[in-house]
C-alpha cells in the first residue's frame, strides 16, 4: 500500500465570478478518516468538488503525490480518487450488480468484456457494503440506506486509495447513519482507505473522524484531532452557536450539547 | 464467502440474452431486406434477386429502384436510431430525442431551403443540414440554460423550437413552385421514393464511421448515463466526449434527413424499444441501430404493399410513435417531471 498524499495548494474556487473558497492549503492525512465541518455556505462541499475535479479551481492546484491533477490522465486519477456525490442518479431499471460494475470504467479496455479482476473488485465492493443479497434487485425499489450502500459500493469498485463522500448520511435515519459510518470505518481500518467526508452532524463527526478540518467563509480556520476541534470555543467560532461539550460516555469522544436561547443556564458550570 | 456465480448470474444471463436478441434482430432485418427486394409491383423470386445482384445484370427495378430504396432504409434507420439513442442516453430522458426537441427539424429547415430555393446538390445540402442541425442544437441548449441548465427546460424549449421549425417548413413548402411540391412533401414526413444510387455511398460511409466511433465511446456513454459528476470521477473527459457524441448524432441526423427526409419517430422509438428488449445495462447502440433499420424497412414494406394506397414510410412509423409519446407524457407526468 503506497501512501497517496493529496494536497490542496492555495485553492481559490467558486461558481462563475462568485468566489466561495479563498486560498485554502491543506493536506489530507493518508489512511485516516477526515471530516470537513463548517456551517452552510462555508465552502466545504465546494472544497470536496474541487478535490474531485467536479469544479476547476480559479487558481491554485490539487496535487496527488506532488503531481498536479491537471498533468495526470483522467483514468489514472480515477484509479486513485473516488467519490460519493450528494445526489446520485441511476439509469431506470438497472440492477444493483450492474450499477456497481460501472465503477470499473477506468480499468476497462475498448471492446473487452469484464475481466476476472473486474468481477473480483465488484464482488469485494458489494461484500464490503453487505449488498450481495441485493445483487439482482432494481435500484428503484431500494430503501434510502440500501441505495446509499450501493452507491458507495460503486465507488469502492473503482478501487481507489482515497474516497470522498459528500454528506453520505443525509436523509437517512439514525440507525442507517450509524450503519453507513460503521461500514466506512471498517473499510478504513481493513483496507487503509483514506476517507474524507463532509458531515453535518458534529457528534457523529467527532465519533468517527480521526482528523477534522473546520471551515468558515471559504477559509480553513482550524484543523486537528476531534478533541482539539470539538470545543465550545471552536464550535462557536465555526457556527456562531453556544454549546457545552461533554464526553460521550460510550466512545469517550467529545460531544456537544447545543444551547438554545430558551435553556436555563443556571445549572451549567 | 459468497459465490461469484450467484452475484453475477444475472449479468451473465443478460449478456447471453443480449446476444440472442441481437441475432434475432439481425435475422428479422435480413428477412425484411429479402421481402423488400422481392415483393412489389412486380414480384421476383429470391434467387432471381441474388442472381441479379451478383451479376450486376441490368434489371432496372432491382438495381435502380429496390436496392437503393432498401439500402437507404437500412442506413437512414440506423442513423436516426443511433442519434436518437445517444441523445436520450446523454440527457437521461426518452423525450430528449432529436426529433422531439427540434434538432432534426433544424436540419430539415436548412435542407428544404437549400433544395427548394437554392437548388443545391445533395452533398452540399447535407453539409448545410449538418451545420443547421448543430446550430439549432446549440441554440436550443443556450436558450434552455439561460438561468441554469435543466434537462426538463431543454426538452420544453426543444418542443417549442420544433413547433417553430415545423411552421417554417410548412411555409416554405407552400411558397415552393408547384413542380417542386412532390419532392418537398418528402420533408413533411420521411419518404424512400426516388432515391438514387449516387447519394448512398456517402451516407453508408458516414453511418459506418459513426457506428465505429460510437462503439468506441460506448463505455464512456455508460459512465455519462450516471450523470456528469460520476462520469468525471470515473475518468471520462466529460466536455470532449459529450460534444463529440452530440456532433456525431447531429451529423447522422442531417445526412439521413437530406436523403430520406425526417422519417418520423425512428430516433424517438428505437432506443427505448431496444432498451426494453435487452437488459438496461447493455450497450444500447447496436440493438438500437438494428431496431431503427427494422422499423424503417417494416414501415416501408407496410406502406408500399399492405395498404390500399401507397403511403410514405414516415406516415406509418409516425403512427407508431404518437401513442408512445402520449404514453411517456402521461407516465412522466405522474412522476412530477417531464
Coordinates of C-alpha atoms in Angstrom, one line a residue:
Chain A
X1 CA 0.0 0.0 0.0
X2 CA 1.6 3.2 -1.1
X3 CA 0.8 6.5 0.6
X4 CA -1.2 8.6 -1.7
X5 CA -0.8 12.1 -0.5
X6 CA -3.5 14.6 -1.6
X7 CA -2.8 18.2 -1.1
X8 CA -4.6 21.5 -1.9
X9 CA -2.3 24.3 -2.7
X10 CA -3.7 27.9 -2.5
X11 CA -7.1 26.9 -3.8
X12 CA -9.4 29.7 -4.9
X13 CA -12.6 28.3 -6.2
X14 CA -16.3 29.1 -6.7
X15 CA -19.1 29.2 -9.2
X16 CA -18.7 31.8 -12.0
X17 CA -17.5 35.0 -10.6
X18 CA -18.6 34.1 -7.2
X19 CA -15.6 33.1 -5.1
X20 CA -16.5 30.6 -2.4
X21 CA -13.2 29.2 -1.3
X22 CA -10.5 31.8 -0.8
X23 CA -7.0 30.5 -0.6
X24 CA -7.0 27.1 1.1
X25 CA -4.0 25.0 1.8
X26 CA -4.5 21.6 3.3
X27 CA -3.1 18.1 3.2
X28 CA -5.3 15.1 3.6
X29 CA -3.9 12.7 6.2
X30 CA -3.3 9.3 4.5
X31 CA -5.2 6.2 5.7
X32 CA -7.3 8.2 8.1
X33 CA -10.9 9.3 8.2
X34 CA -11.1 13.1 7.9
X35 CA -14.3 15.1 8.2
X36 CA -14.8 18.6 6.9
X37 CA -17.0 20.6 9.2
X38 CA -18.5 24.0 8.6
X39 CA -21.7 26.0 8.5
X40 CA -23.9 26.2 5.4
X41 CA -22.1 28.1 2.7
X42 CA -18.7 27.8 4.4
X43 CA -17.4 26.1 1.2
X44 CA -17.0 22.6 2.4
X45 CA -18.8 21.0 -0.5
X46 CA -17.0 23.3 -2.9
X47 CA -13.7 22.1 -1.4
X48 CA -14.8 18.5 -1.9
X49 CA -15.9 19.2 -5.5
X50 CA -12.6 20.8 -6.2
X51 CA -10.7 17.8 -4.9
X52 CA -12.7 15.5 -7.2
X53 CA -12.3 17.8 -10.2
X54 CA -16.1 18.5 -10.5
X55 CA -15.0 22.1 -10.2
X56 CA -12.0 23.7 -11.7
X57 CA -10.2 26.0 -9.3
X58 CA -9.9 29.6 -10.3
X59 CA -6.3 29.4 -9.1
X60 CA -4.2 27.0 -7.1
X61 CA -3.9 23.3 -7.7
X62 CA -4.7 19.9 -6.3
X63 CA -1.7 17.6 -6.2
X64 CA -1.6 13.9 -5.8
X65 CA 1.9 12.9 -4.6
X66 CA 3.2 16.3 -5.5
X67 CA 1.9 16.0 -9.1
X68 CA -0.8 18.4 -10.2
X69 CA -4.0 16.6 -11.2
X70 CA -4.1 18.7 -14.3
X71 CA -1.0 16.9 -15.5
X72 CA -2.4 13.5 -14.9
X73 CA -4.5 11.3 -17.1
X74 CA -8.2 11.2 -16.2
X75 CA -8.3 7.5 -15.9
X76 CA -5.2 7.4 -13.7
X77 CA -6.8 9.9 -11.3
X78 CA -10.0 7.8 -11.4
X79 CA -7.9 4.9 -10.1
X80 CA -6.8 6.9 -7.1
X81 CA -9.7 9.2 -6.2
X82 CA -13.3 8.1 -5.8
X83 CA -16.4 10.0 -4.8
X84 CA -19.9 9.5 -3.4
X85 CA -21.7 12.6 -4.7
X86 CA -24.6 14.2 -2.8
X87 CA -27.2 13.3 -5.4
X88 CA -26.7 10.1 -7.3
X89 CA -28.8 9.1 -10.3
X90 CA -29.1 5.7 -11.7
X91 CA -30.5 4.7 -15.1
X92 CA -34.0 3.5 -14.7
X93 CA -34.4 -0.3 -14.1
X94 CA -30.7 -1.1 -13.7
X95 CA -29.9 -3.8 -11.1
X96 CA -27.5 -3.4 -8.2
X97 CA -24.8 -5.6 -9.5
X98 CA -25.0 -3.9 -12.9
X99 CA -24.7 -0.5 -11.4
X100 CA -21.7 -1.4 -9.2
X101 CA -20.0 -2.9 -12.2
X102 CA -19.9 0.6 -13.8
X103 CA -17.4 1.6 -11.2
X104 CA -14.9 -0.4 -13.2
X105 CA -14.9 2.1 -16.0
X106 CA -11.3 3.4 -15.5
X107 CA -10.0 -0.1 -15.8
X108 CA -11.9 -1.2 -18.8
X109 CA -10.4 -1.5 -22.2
X110 CA -12.1 -1.0 -25.6
X111 CA -14.3 -3.8 -26.7
X112 CA -13.3 -6.1 -23.8
X113 CA -15.9 -7.6 -21.6
X114 CA -15.5 -7.6 -17.8
X115 CA -12.3 -9.4 -16.7
X116 CA -11.8 -11.7 -13.7
X117 CA -10.3 -8.7 -11.8
X118 CA -13.3 -6.6 -12.6
X119 CA -15.6 -9.3 -11.2
X120 CA -13.4 -9.7 -8.1
X121 CA -13.4 -6.0 -7.4
X122 CA -17.2 -5.7 -7.8
X123 CA -17.7 -8.6 -5.6
X124 CA -15.4 -7.3 -2.9
X125 CA -17.1 -3.9 -3.0
X126 CA -20.5 -5.5 -2.7
X127 CA -19.3 -7.7 0.2
X128 CA -17.8 -4.7 2.0
X129 CA -21.2 -2.8 1.7
X130 CA -23.1 -6.0 2.6
X131 CA -25.3 -5.8 -0.5
X132 CA -24.6 -9.2 -2.1
X133 CA -28.1 -10.4 -1.4
X134 CA -29.5 -7.3 -3.3
X135 CA -27.5 -8.1 -6.5
X136 CA -30.4 -8.6 -8.8
X137 CA -32.8 -6.0 -7.3
X138 CA -33.6 -2.9 -9.3
X139 CA -32.2 0.3 -7.8
X140 CA -35.6 1.9 -8.0
X141 CA -37.0 -0.4 -5.4
X142 CA -34.4 0.0 -2.6
X143 CA -34.7 2.0 0.6
X144 CA -32.6 5.1 1.2
X145 CA -30.0 3.3 3.3
X146 CA -29.6 0.4 0.8
X147 CA -29.3 2.8 -2.1
X148 CA -26.6 4.7 -0.4
X149 CA -24.7 1.5 0.3
X150 CA -25.0 0.6 -3.4
X151 CA -23.5 3.9 -4.5
X152 CA -20.7 3.6 -2.0
X153 CA -20.0 0.1 -3.5
X154 CA -19.9 1.7 -6.9
X155 CA -17.2 4.0 -5.7
X156 CA -15.4 1.1 -4.0
X157 CA -15.4 -1.0 -7.2
X158 CA -13.3 1.8 -8.6
X159 CA -10.6 0.6 -6.1
X160 CA -9.2 4.0 -5.1
X161 CA -7.0 4.7 -2.2
X162 CA -8.8 7.9 -1.5
X163 CA -12.6 8.1 -1.1
X164 CA -14.6 11.3 -0.8
X165 CA -18.1 11.3 0.4
X166 CA -20.4 14.3 0.2
X167 CA -22.8 14.1 3.1
X168 CA -23.3 10.3 3.0
X169 CA -25.8 10.3 5.8
X170 CA -28.2 13.0 4.8
X171 CA -31.8 11.8 4.5
X172 CA -31.1 8.6 6.4
X173 CA -32.5 7.8 9.8
X174 CA -30.1 7.4 12.8
X175 CA -29.7 3.6 12.5
X176 CA -28.8 3.9 8.8
X177 CA -26.4 6.7 9.6
X178 CA -24.5 4.6 12.1
X179 CA -24.6 1.6 9.7
X180 CA -23.1 3.6 6.9
X181 CA -20.4 5.2 9.1
X182 CA -19.6 1.8 10.6
X183 CA -19.1 0.3 7.2
X184 CA -16.8 3.2 6.2
X185 CA -14.8 2.9 9.4
X186 CA -14.4 -0.9 8.8
X187 CA -13.3 -0.1 5.2
X188 CA -10.7 2.4 6.5
X189 CA -9.4 0.0 9.2
X190 CA -9.2 -3.0 6.9
X191 CA -8.1 -1.6 3.6
X192 CA -6.4 1.6 4.9
X193 CA -8.5 3.6 2.5
X194 CA -8.2 7.4 3.1
X195 CA -11.7 8.7 3.7
X196 CA -12.7 12.3 3.5
X197 CA -16.3 13.2 4.3
X198 CA -18.5 16.3 4.6
X199 CA -20.8 15.7 7.5
X200 CA -23.3 18.0 9.2
X201 CA -23.6 16.1 12.4
X202 CA -20.9 17.3 14.8
X203 CA -21.3 14.4 17.2
X204 CA -21.0 11.8 14.5
X205 CA -18.0 13.6 13.1
X206 CA -16.4 13.5 16.5
X207 CA -17.2 9.9 16.9
X208 CA -15.9 8.7 13.6
X209 CA -13.2 11.1 12.5
X210 CA -9.5 10.8 13.1
X211 CA -9.0 14.3 11.9
X212 CA -11.2 17.3 11.4
X213 CA -11.0 20.3 9.1
X214 CA -13.1 23.3 10.2
X215 CA -14.1 25.8 7.6
X216 CA -15.8 29.1 7.7
X217 CA -16.4 31.7 5.0
X218 CA -14.3 29.8 2.5
X219 CA -11.3 29.6 4.8
X220 CA -9.8 26.8 6.8
X221 CA -9.9 28.1 10.3
X222 CA -8.7 25.1 12.3
X223 CA -7.6 21.5 11.8
X224 CA -6.7 18.7 14.2
X225 CA -7.9 15.7 16.0
X226 CA -11.5 15.8 17.3
X227 CA -10.6 16.6 20.9
X228 CA -8.8 19.7 19.7
X229 CA -11.5 20.9 17.4
X230 CA -14.7 20.0 19.2
X231 CA -14.6 22.5 22.0
X232 CA -17.3 25.0 22.8
X233 CA -15.0 27.8 21.7
X234 CA -14.3 26.4 18.3
X235 CA -17.9 25.4 17.7
X236 CA -18.9 29.0 18.5
X237 CA -16.2 30.2 16.1
X238 CA -17.5 27.9 13.2
X239 CA -21.2 28.0 13.7
X240 CA -21.8 31.0 16.0
X241 CA -23.5 28.6 18.3
X242 CA -23.1 28.4 22.1
X243 CA -22.7 24.8 23.3
X244 CA -21.4 22.7 26.2
X245 CA -19.0 19.9 25.4
X246 CA -19.2 16.7 27.4
X247 CA -17.5 13.3 26.9
X248 CA -19.5 10.7 25.1
X249 CA -19.9 8.0 27.8
X250 CA -19.5 5.2 25.2
X251 CA -16.8 6.2 22.8
X252 CA -15.1 8.8 25.1
X253 CA -15.1 11.3 22.2
X254 CA -16.1 14.9 22.8
X255 CA -19.8 15.5 22.3
X256 CA -21.6 18.8 22.0
X257 CA -24.9 19.9 23.6
X258 CA -26.2 22.9 21.8
X259 CA -27.5 25.7 24.0
X260 CA -30.9 27.1 23.0
X261 CA -31.9 30.6 24.0
X262 CA -34.7 29.0 26.0
X263 CA -32.4 26.9 28.1
X264 CA -32.0 27.7 31.7
X265 CA -28.2 28.0 32.2
X266 CA -28.1 28.3 36.0
X267 CA -27.2 24.6 36.4
X268 CA -24.3 24.8 33.9
X269 CA -20.9 25.4 35.4
Chain B
X1 CA -17.7 -16.2 1.2
X2 CA -20.4 -15.6 -1.4
X3 CA -20.2 -17.5 -4.6
X4 CA -19.2 -15.3 -7.5
X5 CA -21.6 -17.1 -9.9
X6 CA -24.5 -16.1 -7.7
X7 CA -23.9 -12.4 -7.7
X8 CA -23.2 -12.2 -11.4
X9 CA -25.5 -14.9 -12.7
X10 CA -28.0 -12.3 -13.9
X11 CA -25.3 -10.1 -15.5
X12 CA -24.1 -13.2 -17.4
X13 CA -27.5 -14.4 -18.4
X14 CA -28.4 -10.9 -19.6
X15 CA -25.3 -10.9 -21.8
X16 CA -26.4 -14.2 -23.3
X17 CA -29.9 -12.8 -23.8
X18 CA -28.4 -9.7 -25.4
X19 CA -26.5 -11.8 -27.9
X20 CA -29.6 -13.9 -28.7
X21 CA -31.7 -10.8 -29.2
X22 CA -29.1 -9.2 -31.5
X23 CA -29.1 -12.4 -33.6
X24 CA -32.9 -12.4 -33.8
X25 CA -32.9 -8.8 -34.8
X26 CA -30.3 -9.4 -37.5
X27 CA -32.4 -12.3 -38.8
X28 CA -35.6 -10.2 -38.9
X29 CA -33.7 -7.4 -40.7
X30 CA -32.4 -10.0 -43.2
X31 CA -36.0 -11.2 -43.8
X32 CA -37.2 -7.7 -44.3
X33 CA -34.4 -7.0 -46.8
X34 CA -35.5 -10.1 -48.7
X35 CA -39.2 -9.0 -48.6
X36 CA -38.4 -5.5 -49.7
X37 CA -36.2 -6.7 -52.6
X38 CA -38.6 -9.4 -53.9
X39 CA -42.1 -8.1 -53.4
X40 CA -43.6 -5.1 -55.0
X41 CA -45.5 -4.1 -58.2
X42 CA -43.6 -6.9 -59.8
X43 CA -42.6 -9.9 -57.8
X44 CA -39.2 -11.7 -58.1
X45 CA -38.0 -14.8 -56.5
X46 CA -35.2 -14.6 -54.1
X47 CA -32.9 -16.5 -56.5
X48 CA -33.6 -14.0 -59.2
X49 CA -32.7 -11.1 -56.9
X50 CA -29.5 -12.7 -55.7
X51 CA -28.6 -13.6 -59.3
X52 CA -29.2 -10.1 -60.5
X53 CA -27.2 -8.6 -57.6
X54 CA -24.2 -10.9 -58.2
X55 CA -24.1 -10.5 -61.9
X56 CA -24.9 -6.7 -61.8
X57 CA -27.4 -7.5 -64.5
X58 CA -29.2 -4.6 -65.8
X59 CA -32.5 -5.1 -64.1
X60 CA -34.0 -1.6 -63.6
X61 CA -36.5 -2.5 -60.9
X62 CA -34.0 -4.4 -58.7
X63 CA -30.8 -2.4 -59.3
X64 CA -32.2 1.1 -59.6
X65 CA -35.3 1.1 -57.5
X66 CA -35.3 -1.6 -54.9
X67 CA -31.7 -1.8 -54.0
X68 CA -31.2 1.9 -53.3
X69 CA -34.5 2.0 -51.5
X70 CA -33.6 -0.9 -49.2
X71 CA -30.1 0.4 -48.6
X72 CA -31.4 3.9 -47.8
X73 CA -34.0 2.4 -45.5
X74 CA -31.4 0.4 -43.6
X75 CA -28.8 3.2 -43.2
X76 CA -31.2 6.1 -42.6
X77 CA -32.9 3.8 -40.0
X78 CA -29.6 3.2 -38.3
X79 CA -28.6 6.9 -38.5
X80 CA -31.8 8.1 -36.9
X81 CA -31.8 5.4 -34.3
X82 CA -28.2 5.9 -33.1
X83 CA -28.6 9.6 -33.0
X84 CA -31.9 9.3 -31.0
X85 CA -30.5 6.8 -28.6
X86 CA -27.4 8.8 -27.9
X87 CA -29.4 12.0 -27.2
X88 CA -31.8 10.0 -24.9
X89 CA -29.0 8.4 -23.0
X90 CA -26.9 11.5 -22.7
X91 CA -29.8 13.6 -21.4
X92 CA -31.3 10.7 -19.4
X93 CA -34.8 11.1 -20.8
X94 CA -36.6 9.3 -23.5
X95 CA -38.3 12.5 -24.5
X96 CA -35.0 14.1 -25.3
X97 CA -34.8 12.6 -28.8
X98 CA -33.6 15.0 -31.5
X99 CA -36.8 14.6 -33.5
X100 CA -38.8 15.8 -30.4
X101 CA -36.5 18.6 -29.3
X102 CA -36.1 20.3 -32.6
X103 CA -32.6 19.3 -33.7
X104 CA -33.9 17.2 -36.6
X105 CA -36.3 19.9 -37.8
X106 CA -33.5 22.4 -37.6
X107 CA -31.7 20.3 -40.2
X108 CA -34.8 19.8 -42.2
X109 CA -35.4 23.6 -42.4
X110 CA -32.0 24.1 -43.9
X111 CA -32.4 21.1 -46.3
X112 CA -35.7 22.2 -47.5
X113 CA -34.5 25.8 -48.1
X114 CA -31.4 24.6 -50.0
X115 CA -33.4 22.2 -52.2
X116 CA -36.4 24.3 -52.9
X117 CA -35.0 27.7 -53.2
X118 CA -31.3 27.3 -53.9
X119 CA -31.4 24.1 -55.9
X120 CA -28.2 22.9 -54.4
X121 CA -27.0 19.4 -54.9
X122 CA -27.4 16.7 -52.3
X123 CA -23.8 16.7 -51.0
X124 CA -24.0 20.4 -50.3
X125 CA -27.5 20.1 -48.9
X126 CA -26.2 17.5 -46.4
X127 CA -23.4 19.8 -45.4
X128 CA -25.7 22.8 -44.8
X129 CA -28.1 20.5 -42.9
X130 CA -25.3 19.3 -40.6
X131 CA -24.4 22.9 -39.9
X132 CA -28.0 23.9 -39.3
X133 CA -28.6 20.9 -37.0
X134 CA -25.5 21.8 -34.9
X135 CA -26.6 25.5 -34.8
X136 CA -30.1 24.6 -33.7
X137 CA -28.8 22.2 -31.1
X138 CA -26.6 24.9 -29.7
X139 CA -29.3 27.5 -29.9
X140 CA -31.8 25.3 -28.1
X141 CA -29.2 24.5 -25.4
X142 CA -28.3 28.2 -25.0
X143 CA -32.0 29.2 -24.7
X144 CA -32.6 26.4 -22.2
X145 CA -29.6 27.1 -20.0
X146 CA -30.2 30.9 -19.6
X147 CA -30.8 30.8 -15.9
X148 CA -29.2 27.4 -15.1
X149 CA -29.5 24.4 -17.2
X150 CA -32.0 21.6 -16.6
X151 CA -33.0 18.8 -18.9
X152 CA -36.6 19.5 -18.4
X153 CA -36.2 23.0 -19.6
X154 CA -34.2 21.8 -22.5
X155 CA -37.0 19.5 -23.6
X156 CA -39.7 22.1 -23.3
X157 CA -37.5 24.7 -25.2
X158 CA -36.9 22.0 -27.8
X159 CA -40.5 21.2 -28.3
X160 CA -41.1 24.9 -28.8
X161 CA -38.3 25.1 -31.3
X162 CA -39.7 22.0 -33.0
X163 CA -43.1 23.7 -33.5
X164 CA -41.4 26.8 -34.8
X165 CA -39.3 24.9 -37.3
X166 CA -42.3 22.8 -38.5
X167 CA -44.1 26.0 -39.2
X168 CA -41.1 27.3 -41.2
X169 CA -41.0 24.1 -43.2
X170 CA -44.7 24.2 -44.0
X171 CA -44.4 27.9 -45.0
X172 CA -41.5 27.1 -47.4
X173 CA -43.4 24.2 -49.0
X174 CA -46.4 26.5 -49.5
X175 CA -44.1 29.0 -51.2
X176 CA -42.4 26.5 -53.4
X177 CA -43.3 26.2 -57.0
X178 CA -45.9 23.6 -57.8
X179 CA -43.5 21.5 -59.7
X180 CA -41.3 21.0 -56.6
X181 CA -44.1 20.1 -54.3
X182 CA -43.9 16.3 -54.7
X183 CA -40.2 16.5 -53.8
X184 CA -41.0 18.9 -51.0
X185 CA -43.6 16.6 -49.5
X186 CA -40.7 14.3 -48.5
X187 CA -39.8 16.9 -45.9
X188 CA -43.2 16.7 -44.2
X189 CA -42.7 13.0 -43.3
X190 CA -39.9 10.8 -44.4
X191 CA -40.1 9.0 -47.7
X192 CA -38.0 6.5 -49.5
X193 CA -39.3 7.3 -53.0
X194 CA -37.0 8.3 -55.8
X195 CA -33.7 7.6 -54.0
X196 CA -30.8 7.3 -56.4
X197 CA -27.7 5.2 -56.0
X198 CA -25.3 8.1 -56.2
X199 CA -26.5 9.6 -52.9
X200 CA -25.9 6.4 -51.0
X201 CA -22.2 5.8 -50.7
X202 CA -21.5 8.9 -48.5
X203 CA -24.4 8.0 -46.2
X204 CA -23.1 4.5 -45.8
X205 CA -19.6 5.6 -45.1
X206 CA -20.7 8.1 -42.5
X207 CA -23.0 5.7 -40.8
X208 CA -20.3 3.1 -40.6
X209 CA -17.8 5.6 -39.3
X210 CA -20.3 6.8 -36.7
X211 CA -21.1 3.2 -35.6
X212 CA -17.4 2.6 -35.0
X213 CA -16.8 5.8 -33.1
X214 CA -20.0 5.2 -31.0
X215 CA -18.9 1.7 -30.2
X216 CA -15.5 3.0 -29.1
X217 CA -17.3 5.6 -26.9
X218 CA -19.9 3.3 -25.6
X219 CA -18.2 2.7 -22.2
X220 CA -17.9 6.5 -21.7
X221 CA -21.6 6.9 -22.7
X222 CA -22.5 4.3 -20.0
X223 CA -20.5 6.3 -17.5
X224 CA -22.2 9.6 -18.6
X225 CA -25.5 7.9 -18.0
X226 CA -24.7 8.1 -14.3
X227 CA -24.6 11.9 -14.6
X228 CA -21.8 14.4 -15.2
X229 CA -20.3 14.1 -11.7
X230 CA -19.9 10.4 -11.8
X231 CA -18.5 10.4 -15.3
X232 CA -15.8 12.9 -14.2
X233 CA -14.9 10.9 -11.2
X234 CA -14.8 7.7 -13.3
X235 CA -12.3 9.4 -15.6
X236 CA -14.4 10.5 -18.5
X237 CA -13.4 13.7 -20.2
X238 CA -17.0 14.9 -20.0
X239 CA -16.9 18.0 -22.2
X240 CA -15.0 16.4 -25.0
X241 CA -16.9 13.2 -25.0
X242 CA -20.3 14.8 -24.8
X243 CA -19.5 17.3 -27.6
X244 CA -18.2 14.5 -29.8
X245 CA -21.3 12.4 -29.2
X246 CA -23.7 15.2 -29.9
X247 CA -21.7 16.2 -33.0
X248 CA -21.8 12.7 -34.4
X249 CA -25.6 12.5 -33.7
X250 CA -26.2 15.7 -35.5
X251 CA -24.2 14.6 -38.5
X252 CA -26.1 11.4 -38.7
X253 CA -29.5 13.1 -38.4
X254 CA -28.5 15.7 -41.0
X255 CA -27.2 13.2 -43.6
X256 CA -30.1 10.8 -43.2
X257 CA -32.6 13.7 -43.3
X258 CA -31.0 15.0 -46.6
X259 CA -31.7 11.6 -48.2
X260 CA -35.0 10.4 -46.8
X261 CA -36.5 13.4 -45.1
X262 CA -37.3 13.2 -41.4
X263 CA -38.7 9.7 -41.0
X264 CA -41.0 10.2 -38.0
X265 CA -40.3 8.5 -34.7
X266 CA -37.4 6.4 -35.6
X267 CA -35.0 8.4 -33.5
X268 CA -37.5 8.6 -30.7
X269 CA -38.6 4.9 -30.7
X270 CA -35.6 2.8 -31.5
X271 CA -33.6 3.4 -28.3
X272 CA -36.4 2.7 -25.8
X273 CA -37.6 -0.4 -27.8
X274 CA -34.0 -1.8 -27.9
X275 CA -33.5 -0.9 -24.2
X276 CA -36.6 -2.8 -23.2
X277 CA -35.8 -5.8 -25.3
X278 CA -32.2 -6.1 -24.0
X279 CA -31.3 -5.5 -20.3
X280 CA -30.8 -1.9 -19.2
X281 CA -27.1 -2.5 -18.6
X282 CA -26.2 -3.4 -22.1
X283 CA -24.6 -1.1 -24.5
X284 CA -27.6 0.0 -26.5
X285 CA -26.1 1.4 -29.7
X286 CA -26.1 -1.7 -31.8
X287 CA -29.6 -3.0 -30.8
X288 CA -31.0 0.5 -31.3
X289 CA -29.4 0.7 -34.7
X290 CA -30.9 -2.7 -35.7
X291 CA -34.3 -1.6 -34.3
X292 CA -34.1 1.5 -36.4
X293 CA -33.4 -0.3 -39.6
X294 CA -36.1 -2.9 -38.9
X295 CA -38.7 -0.1 -38.2
X296 CA -37.9 1.7 -41.4
X297 CA -37.9 -1.4 -43.6
X298 CA -41.0 -2.8 -42.0
X299 CA -42.8 0.6 -42.2
X300 CA -41.8 1.0 -45.8
X301 CA -43.0 -2.6 -46.7
X302 CA -46.3 -2.0 -45.0
X303 CA -46.7 1.4 -46.6
X304 CA -45.9 0.1 -50.1
X305 CA -47.6 -3.3 -50.2
X306 CA -50.1 -3.9 -47.5
X307 CA -52.4 -0.9 -47.6
X308 CA -55.0 0.0 -50.2
X309 CA -53.0 3.2 -51.2
X310 CA -49.3 3.7 -51.0
X311 CA -48.1 5.7 -48.0
X312 CA -44.7 7.1 -47.4
X313 CA -42.8 5.3 -44.7
X314 CA -42.8 8.3 -42.4
X315 CA -46.6 8.2 -42.0
X316 CA -46.5 4.5 -41.0
X317 CA -43.7 5.0 -38.4
X318 CA -45.4 8.2 -37.2
X319 CA -48.5 6.2 -36.4
X320 CA -46.3 4.0 -34.1
X321 CA -44.6 7.0 -32.5
X322 CA -47.6 9.0 -31.5
X323 CA -49.1 6.6 -28.9
X324 CA -45.7 6.1 -27.3
X325 CA -45.2 9.9 -27.0
X326 CA -48.6 10.1 -25.3
X327 CA -47.7 7.2 -23.0
X328 CA -44.4 8.8 -22.0
X329 CA -46.0 12.1 -21.3
X330 CA -48.7 10.5 -19.1
X331 CA -46.2 8.3 -17.3
X332 CA -43.7 11.1 -16.6
X333 CA -46.4 13.5 -15.6
X334 CA -47.3 11.1 -12.8
X335 CA -43.7 11.2 -11.6
X336 CA -44.0 15.0 -11.5
X337 CA -41.3 15.8 -14.1
X338 CA -41.3 16.0 -17.8

